[in-house]
XYZ file of C-alpha atoms in Angstrom:
468
model
C -39.451 26.547 -30.527
C -39.720 27.871 -34.083
C -42.056 30.547 -35.447
C -43.436 29.849 -38.923
C -40.652 28.340 -41.009
C -37.877 29.670 -38.770
C -35.313 26.998 -37.913
C -34.232 27.200 -34.300
C -31.439 25.558 -32.405
C -30.974 24.941 -28.707
C -28.400 23.546 -26.353
C -28.576 21.917 -22.941
C -25.934 21.240 -20.289
C -26.757 18.045 -18.437
C -25.056 15.377 -16.365
C -25.505 12.721 -13.646
C -26.920 13.545 -10.253
C -26.639 12.024 -6.783
C -29.406 10.463 -4.748
C -29.922 11.276 -1.073
C -27.820 8.264 -0.080
C -24.850 9.633 -2.011
C -25.051 7.193 -4.923
C -25.398 8.107 -8.578
C -28.928 8.387 -9.895
C -30.953 10.761 -12.041
C -29.992 13.871 -13.987
C -28.994 17.416 -13.168
C -28.671 20.479 -15.358
C -25.639 22.750 -15.347
C -21.920 22.457 -14.657
C -20.433 19.717 -12.471
C -17.710 20.484 -9.944
C -14.690 18.461 -11.042
C -13.633 18.253 -7.383
C -16.492 15.816 -6.819
C -14.122 13.231 -8.338
C -10.913 11.602 -7.116
C -7.860 13.223 -8.715
C -5.512 10.432 -9.788
C -2.490 12.701 -10.128
C -2.456 13.650 -6.443
C -2.404 10.019 -5.278
C 1.430 9.846 -5.293
C 1.429 12.814 -2.899
C -0.665 10.762 -0.494
C 1.426 7.659 -1.114
C 3.826 8.138 1.768
C 1.188 9.290 4.224
C 0.639 6.050 6.123
C -0.200 7.983 9.305
C -3.579 9.053 7.929
C -4.504 5.456 7.203
C -3.600 4.396 10.718
C -5.058 7.447 12.448
C -8.523 6.028 13.103
C -7.656 4.496 16.458
C -5.973 7.732 17.543
C -8.700 10.140 16.520
C -12.092 8.495 16.860
C -11.727 6.695 20.174
C -12.537 3.153 21.169
C -16.264 3.863 21.560
C -16.793 4.985 17.955
C -17.141 2.551 15.068
C -14.822 3.451 12.216
C -16.497 3.125 8.843
C -14.044 0.627 7.381
C -10.597 -0.767 7.877
C -7.957 0.479 5.414
C -7.970 -1.819 2.396
C -4.637 -0.695 0.928
C -1.113 -0.396 2.220
C -1.303 3.394 1.855
C -4.029 6.015 1.878
C -3.778 6.334 -1.918
C -4.436 2.626 -2.386
C -7.283 2.732 0.123
C -8.985 5.508 -1.861
C -8.695 3.487 -5.058
C -9.955 0.346 -3.349
C -13.171 2.175 -2.463
C -14.213 2.135 -6.130
C -16.603 -0.665 -7.176
C -14.901 -3.898 -8.317
C -11.401 -2.498 -7.698
C -8.836 -5.131 -6.670
C -5.556 -4.644 -4.860
C -3.484 -5.764 -7.848
C -5.190 -3.231 -10.139
C -4.970 -0.474 -7.526
C -1.253 -1.098 -7.074
C -0.759 -1.274 -10.841
C -2.386 2.146 -11.169
C -0.101 3.519 -8.483
C 2.944 1.985 -10.197
C 1.820 3.595 -13.462
C 1.826 7.142 -12.039
C 4.496 7.049 -9.350
C 8.058 8.203 -10.080
C 9.982 4.974 -9.557
C 10.383 1.706 -11.455
C 9.995 -0.509 -8.389
C 6.793 -2.578 -8.624
C 4.601 -2.962 -5.585
C 3.785 -6.407 -4.225
C 0.819 -6.850 -6.580
C 1.607 -4.068 -9.057
C 3.340 -3.776 -12.428
C 6.140 -1.571 -13.708
C 8.141 -1.148 -16.919
C 9.397 -4.759 -16.950
C 5.837 -6.008 -17.405
C 4.754 -3.552 -20.105
C 7.962 -3.747 -22.109
C 7.592 -7.536 -22.355
C 4.184 -7.295 -24.043
C 3.718 -8.146 -27.728
C 3.369 -4.415 -28.371
C 5.692 -2.968 -25.745
C 5.325 0.427 -24.111
C 6.451 2.107 -20.892
C 4.551 3.671 -17.983
C 4.825 7.474 -17.673
C 5.967 7.308 -14.051
C 4.323 10.673 -13.575
C 1.027 12.537 -14.010
C -1.346 11.234 -16.648
C -3.209 13.425 -19.157
C -6.645 11.820 -18.961
C -8.549 9.095 -17.156
C -8.621 7.133 -20.426
C -4.847 6.665 -20.113
C -5.646 4.016 -17.502
C -6.677 1.655 -20.292
C -2.949 1.020 -20.734
C -2.631 -0.161 -17.121
C -2.594 -3.876 -16.367
C -5.999 -4.983 -15.109
C -7.944 -1.936 -16.370
C -10.520 -2.844 -19.030
C -13.094 -0.711 -20.880
C -15.903 -2.444 -18.994
C -14.325 -1.546 -15.647
C -13.449 2.004 -16.642
C -16.755 2.882 -18.324
C -19.127 0.271 -16.914
C -22.371 -0.242 -18.781
C -22.471 3.431 -19.793
C -21.543 2.779 -23.411
C -22.602 6.195 -24.701
C -20.734 8.018 -21.908
C -23.629 10.215 -20.829
C -23.274 9.447 -17.121
C -26.648 7.755 -16.714
C -28.031 4.273 -17.297
C -30.265 4.422 -20.366
C -33.009 1.850 -20.904
C -31.182 0.072 -23.730
C -27.994 -0.114 -21.661
C -29.916 -1.646 -18.779
C -31.453 -4.287 -21.045
C -28.207 -5.063 -22.872
C -26.098 -5.411 -19.711
C -28.803 -6.672 -17.305
C -27.861 -3.882 -14.870
C -29.357 -0.713 -13.392
C -27.983 2.391 -11.759
C -28.155 0.427 -8.499
C -25.664 -2.118 -9.865
C -22.238 -1.638 -8.332
C -19.905 -0.012 -10.846
C -22.642 0.536 -13.414
C -21.133 3.857 -14.548
C -17.551 2.626 -14.334
C -14.504 4.042 -12.598
C -14.344 7.020 -14.968
C -17.367 8.532 -13.213
C -15.337 8.732 -9.995
C -11.995 9.863 -11.445
C -10.365 13.003 -12.825
C -6.938 14.517 -13.476
C -8.106 18.154 -13.543
C -9.584 19.132 -10.170
C -8.121 22.008 -8.166
C -9.176 24.932 -5.988
C -8.273 28.581 -6.295
C -6.773 30.015 -3.097
C -8.895 33.153 -3.112
C -11.437 34.704 -0.785
C -15.090 34.832 -1.688
C -14.447 38.417 -2.809
C -11.772 37.181 -5.218
C -8.702 38.420 -3.323
C -5.658 36.203 -2.599
C -5.756 34.585 0.816
C -3.144 35.521 3.422
C -0.411 32.924 3.881
C -0.280 32.441 7.651
C 3.099 30.691 7.330
C 5.005 33.601 5.793
C 8.272 34.467 7.542
C 7.866 38.204 8.194
C 5.504 38.386 11.158
C 5.039 42.153 10.968
C 3.897 41.879 7.372
C 1.709 38.917 8.293
C 0.028 40.888 11.071
C -0.644 43.853 8.785
C -2.161 41.558 6.166
C -4.299 39.783 8.769
C -5.662 43.122 9.976
C -6.846 43.829 6.437
C -9.123 40.779 6.592
C -12.368 40.503 8.544
C -10.755 38.593 11.402
C -10.075 41.554 13.684
C -7.313 42.160 16.248
C -8.196 39.318 18.623
C -7.865 36.534 16.089
C -5.097 38.172 14.043
C -2.919 38.677 17.124
C -3.403 35.099 18.282
C -2.280 33.768 14.910
C 0.970 35.723 15.345
C 1.351 34.451 18.902
C 0.783 30.892 17.730
C 3.450 31.274 15.071
C 5.855 32.368 17.814
C 4.922 30.313 20.863
C 2.255 27.846 19.840
C 1.973 24.222 20.840
C 1.227 22.251 17.676
C -1.073 19.218 17.858
C 0.220 15.678 17.588
C 1.601 15.195 14.089
C -0.598 13.542 11.495
C 1.344 14.564 8.405
C 4.936 14.622 9.547
C 5.435 18.398 9.571
C 4.322 19.192 13.088
C 7.383 17.575 14.594
C 9.563 20.225 12.986
C 7.205 22.910 14.145
C 7.327 21.595 17.705
C 11.122 21.736 17.667
C 10.899 25.348 16.557
C 8.542 26.204 19.396
C 10.858 24.603 21.908
C 13.805 26.546 20.534
C 11.794 29.755 20.683
C 11.120 29.202 24.381
C 14.628 28.035 25.209
C 16.138 30.006 28.065
C 12.799 31.311 29.293
C 12.792 29.292 32.460
C 10.387 29.802 35.324
C 6.942 28.750 36.439
C 4.118 28.661 33.924
C 0.993 30.477 35.046
C -2.406 30.349 33.403
C -3.530 33.518 31.645
C -6.951 32.330 30.497
C -8.354 33.037 27.021
C -6.083 35.070 24.741
C -6.876 38.778 24.479
C -5.586 41.286 21.942
C -3.797 43.411 24.557
C -1.356 40.534 25.250
C -0.030 41.130 21.737
C 1.860 44.201 23.019
C 4.163 41.861 24.961
C 5.369 40.081 21.814
C 8.614 40.977 20.087
C 7.881 40.143 16.469
C 11.521 40.589 15.497
C 12.245 37.306 17.322
C 10.642 35.507 14.383
C 8.404 32.475 14.168
C 9.051 29.099 15.728
C 5.928 27.267 14.550
C 4.334 26.647 11.153
C 0.736 25.667 10.631
C 0.208 22.319 8.989
C -3.451 23.258 8.502
C -5.720 26.032 9.733
C -7.325 23.763 12.331
C -3.984 23.728 14.189
C -5.169 27.019 15.716
C -8.134 25.356 17.426
C -8.241 24.314 21.102
C -4.519 24.941 21.478
C -2.366 27.183 23.692
C 0.498 29.626 23.447
C 3.023 30.009 26.239
C 4.425 33.531 26.237
C 7.694 34.244 28.085
C 7.760 37.159 30.537
C 10.456 38.649 32.716
C 9.455 36.460 35.665
C 8.363 33.261 33.959
C 5.851 32.191 31.350
C 2.114 32.632 30.888
C -0.041 30.120 29.023
C -3.042 31.440 27.093
C -5.913 29.469 25.595
C -6.809 29.878 21.934
C -9.847 32.022 21.083
C -10.429 29.565 18.216
C -12.653 27.120 20.082
C -14.149 24.032 18.429
C -17.617 24.720 19.757
C -20.364 25.273 17.171
C -21.694 28.386 18.915
C -18.219 29.912 19.156
C -17.382 29.004 15.566
C -20.385 30.951 14.310
C -18.432 34.110 15.190
C -15.176 33.451 13.333
C -15.280 30.302 11.197
C -16.312 31.789 7.846
C -13.846 34.688 8.071
C -11.027 32.386 9.213
C -11.438 29.786 6.481
C -12.050 32.453 3.840
C -9.132 34.719 4.780
C -6.057 32.589 5.370
C -4.148 29.687 3.916
C -0.985 27.825 4.874
C 0.767 27.992 1.502
C 1.902 30.507 -1.092
C 0.453 28.389 -3.891
C -2.377 30.150 -5.769
C -4.133 26.798 -6.279
C -4.546 23.574 -4.339
C -4.889 20.477 -6.521
C -6.906 17.402 -5.975
C -8.999 17.726 -2.828
C -12.501 16.246 -3.065
C -15.705 18.281 -2.727
C -17.337 16.952 0.430
C -20.674 18.435 -0.663
C -20.922 16.655 -4.022
C -18.685 13.583 -4.079
C -20.350 10.153 -4.339
C -20.686 7.857 -1.368
C -17.877 5.557 -2.473
C -15.295 8.333 -2.246
C -16.737 9.939 0.884
C -16.703 6.661 2.767
C -13.125 5.785 1.782
C -11.534 7.846 4.570
C -10.531 5.369 7.300
C -10.933 7.921 10.106
C -14.531 8.820 9.269
C -16.939 7.069 11.614
C -20.263 5.586 10.602
C -22.011 8.314 12.585
C -19.967 11.018 10.893
C -20.657 9.665 7.408
C -24.378 9.430 8.114
C -24.439 13.007 9.446
C -22.672 14.365 6.365
C -24.963 12.518 3.956
C -28.083 13.565 5.821
C -27.169 17.237 6.120
C -25.161 18.104 3.018
C -26.994 20.017 0.315
C -25.184 21.433 -2.747
C -27.904 24.086 -3.058
C -27.290 25.389 0.492
C -25.958 28.950 0.139
C -24.791 29.354 3.744
C -21.211 30.723 3.464
C -19.907 28.071 5.875
C -20.833 25.389 3.320
C -18.201 26.855 0.957
C -15.551 25.159 3.083
C -14.939 21.480 3.732
C -14.873 22.148 7.484
C -18.641 22.722 7.777
C -19.229 19.322 9.467
C -17.028 20.600 12.317
C -18.602 24.064 12.383
C -22.085 22.558 12.574
C -21.172 19.977 15.201
C -21.332 16.784 13.125
C -17.631 15.884 13.450
C -15.091 16.364 16.212
C -11.969 18.461 15.771
C -9.743 15.375 15.607
C -11.977 13.763 12.967
C -12.053 16.947 10.917
C -8.283 17.347 11.061
C -7.769 14.040 9.292
C -10.212 15.034 6.547
C -8.863 18.525 5.793
C -6.016 17.240 3.551
C -8.570 15.348 1.471
C -11.797 17.349 1.359
C -12.838 20.858 0.323
C -16.167 22.673 0.116
C -15.961 23.459 -3.602
C -13.507 23.409 -6.469
C -12.634 25.817 -9.276
C -12.711 23.437 -12.254
C -15.974 22.368 -13.880
C -17.161 19.704 -16.306
C -20.077 19.881 -18.695
C -21.708 17.789 -21.381
C -23.179 20.226 -23.884
C -25.801 18.955 -26.320
C -26.716 21.245 -29.198
C -29.610 20.291 -31.444
C -31.837 21.617 -34.199
C -35.424 21.593 -33.059
C -36.903 20.717 -36.442
C -34.338 18.486 -38.148
C -33.082 16.593 -35.117
C -29.438 17.269 -36.052
C -27.382 17.295 -32.885
C -23.865 17.604 -31.526
C -22.560 16.513 -28.113
C -19.301 17.616 -26.504
C -17.675 17.199 -23.125
C -15.705 20.188 -21.879
C -13.660 20.943 -18.762
C -13.323 24.595 -17.715
C -10.582 25.870 -15.408
C -11.791 28.891 -13.422
C -8.676 29.288 -11.261
C -7.580 32.150 -13.523
C -9.221 35.543 -14.046
C -10.477 34.412 -17.429
C -11.716 30.793 -17.297
C -10.120 28.589 -19.938
C -10.973 25.346 -21.670
C -8.457 22.700 -20.630
C -10.174 19.702 -22.178
C -12.628 19.335 -25.048
C -13.889 16.102 -26.545
C -16.449 15.469 -29.273
C -18.884 12.730 -28.173
C -21.212 13.018 -31.164
C -20.114 9.627 -32.493
C -21.703 8.097 -29.370
C -25.064 9.642 -30.139
C -27.055 12.490 -28.649
C -26.914 10.725 -25.289
C -30.178 12.100 -23.920
C -33.803 11.808 -24.935
C -35.299 14.825 -26.669
C -37.902 15.035 -23.914
C -35.093 15.649 -21.408
C -33.472 18.293 -23.568
C -36.820 19.816 -24.517
C -37.974 20.002 -20.907
C -34.862 21.915 -20.066
C -35.503 24.326 -22.964
C -39.068 24.869 -21.792
C -37.970 25.368 -18.193
C -35.511 28.017 -19.301
C -38.229 29.836 -21.263
C -40.759 29.752 -18.422
C -38.248 30.547 -15.691
C -37.329 28.871 -12.388
C -40.069 27.166 -10.432
C -40.785 27.862 -6.771
């Protein structure tokens, strides 16, 4: 507040919050993780992955109820169809807008449609620059994209509720824009800020040295090398494991003889490996290391060893944080588009066809964005804490993360005495050493967006300090 005639100014960062059931409701202060939204520009990557849509029967078993049947022809369409009031023709039109070809889907629209309009234009057939670009897509209207949230503040104000006869409980009240982004990505760094080790690199001696510099230790580091040489990849879900399996078979070619059981892998077995022979297996994801085996050739036959990476919650307490924090399966410094399992709304979380009703309920009941347990930094915590099976978690890893590295904020600056205010929306990319602004939009023409009591309460809370 002011002292005497001093004019003071303040600012508040505020945005929508989630209720316990995973639906939008209420306000929160601070930055929002952009990975809580569905990244439209990664949908074409998922487009050809029909196996994930059909994987429910293979991974959850006949005695588990799958949350929902796939509603689209591909996983990408199924994710879009999870949004309130989305139809298959609009979902396919969105996919046609951002995919690379000019071939329309069954219910979609391509260049022929748009170029025949009174004011013709062409689809980009590639990544879009903002969610608002969807207003050019057939079937997308402002009311669908923004809902009843006319001032774009992410909440349902009293006047909006009266004018539209809707509440935050109304399906699609905040519009599709509240679920969508084109900016989300994760930095492939450890919690200490160091680059993760690529477990798929070709030079196994270098890989082993780099693994020993992590917190994994000899036991787990040596098994990763053994898996790269003689592992038995799981059944393919993404189409890459078949190639890896061929490599493993080639690696073992000529090593005939009986296979004996060697029990759980130990670090001293590593001395038997000839790293110059090279790798025969690549990891599709880190969970490939779990509950698997390696069959090591010897002079008189072969010995099969069980993985020390066991999908038991008690066992995972020993290695899970260090494993997920230390290694990756790609050289890329960032991973675009996965969704934050801790903060995404129910509609997105429930869109995965392989997630059972029990699994969804367990995640919603136990997730807590304020939980500082290191395991919650990774999207695999439902496995580590025993809420999902290994097969269920494997299907979710390509889609879900524990946190992202890009953040959104609505910043409201105001003069305490005059009431003059300014509202902006900004997106910050923290994947680089120095975070950078990648998107900035002035929303002042839509009003302050939030009641002064909300902004003032935040100012007072900051002055008093955090409550217990």
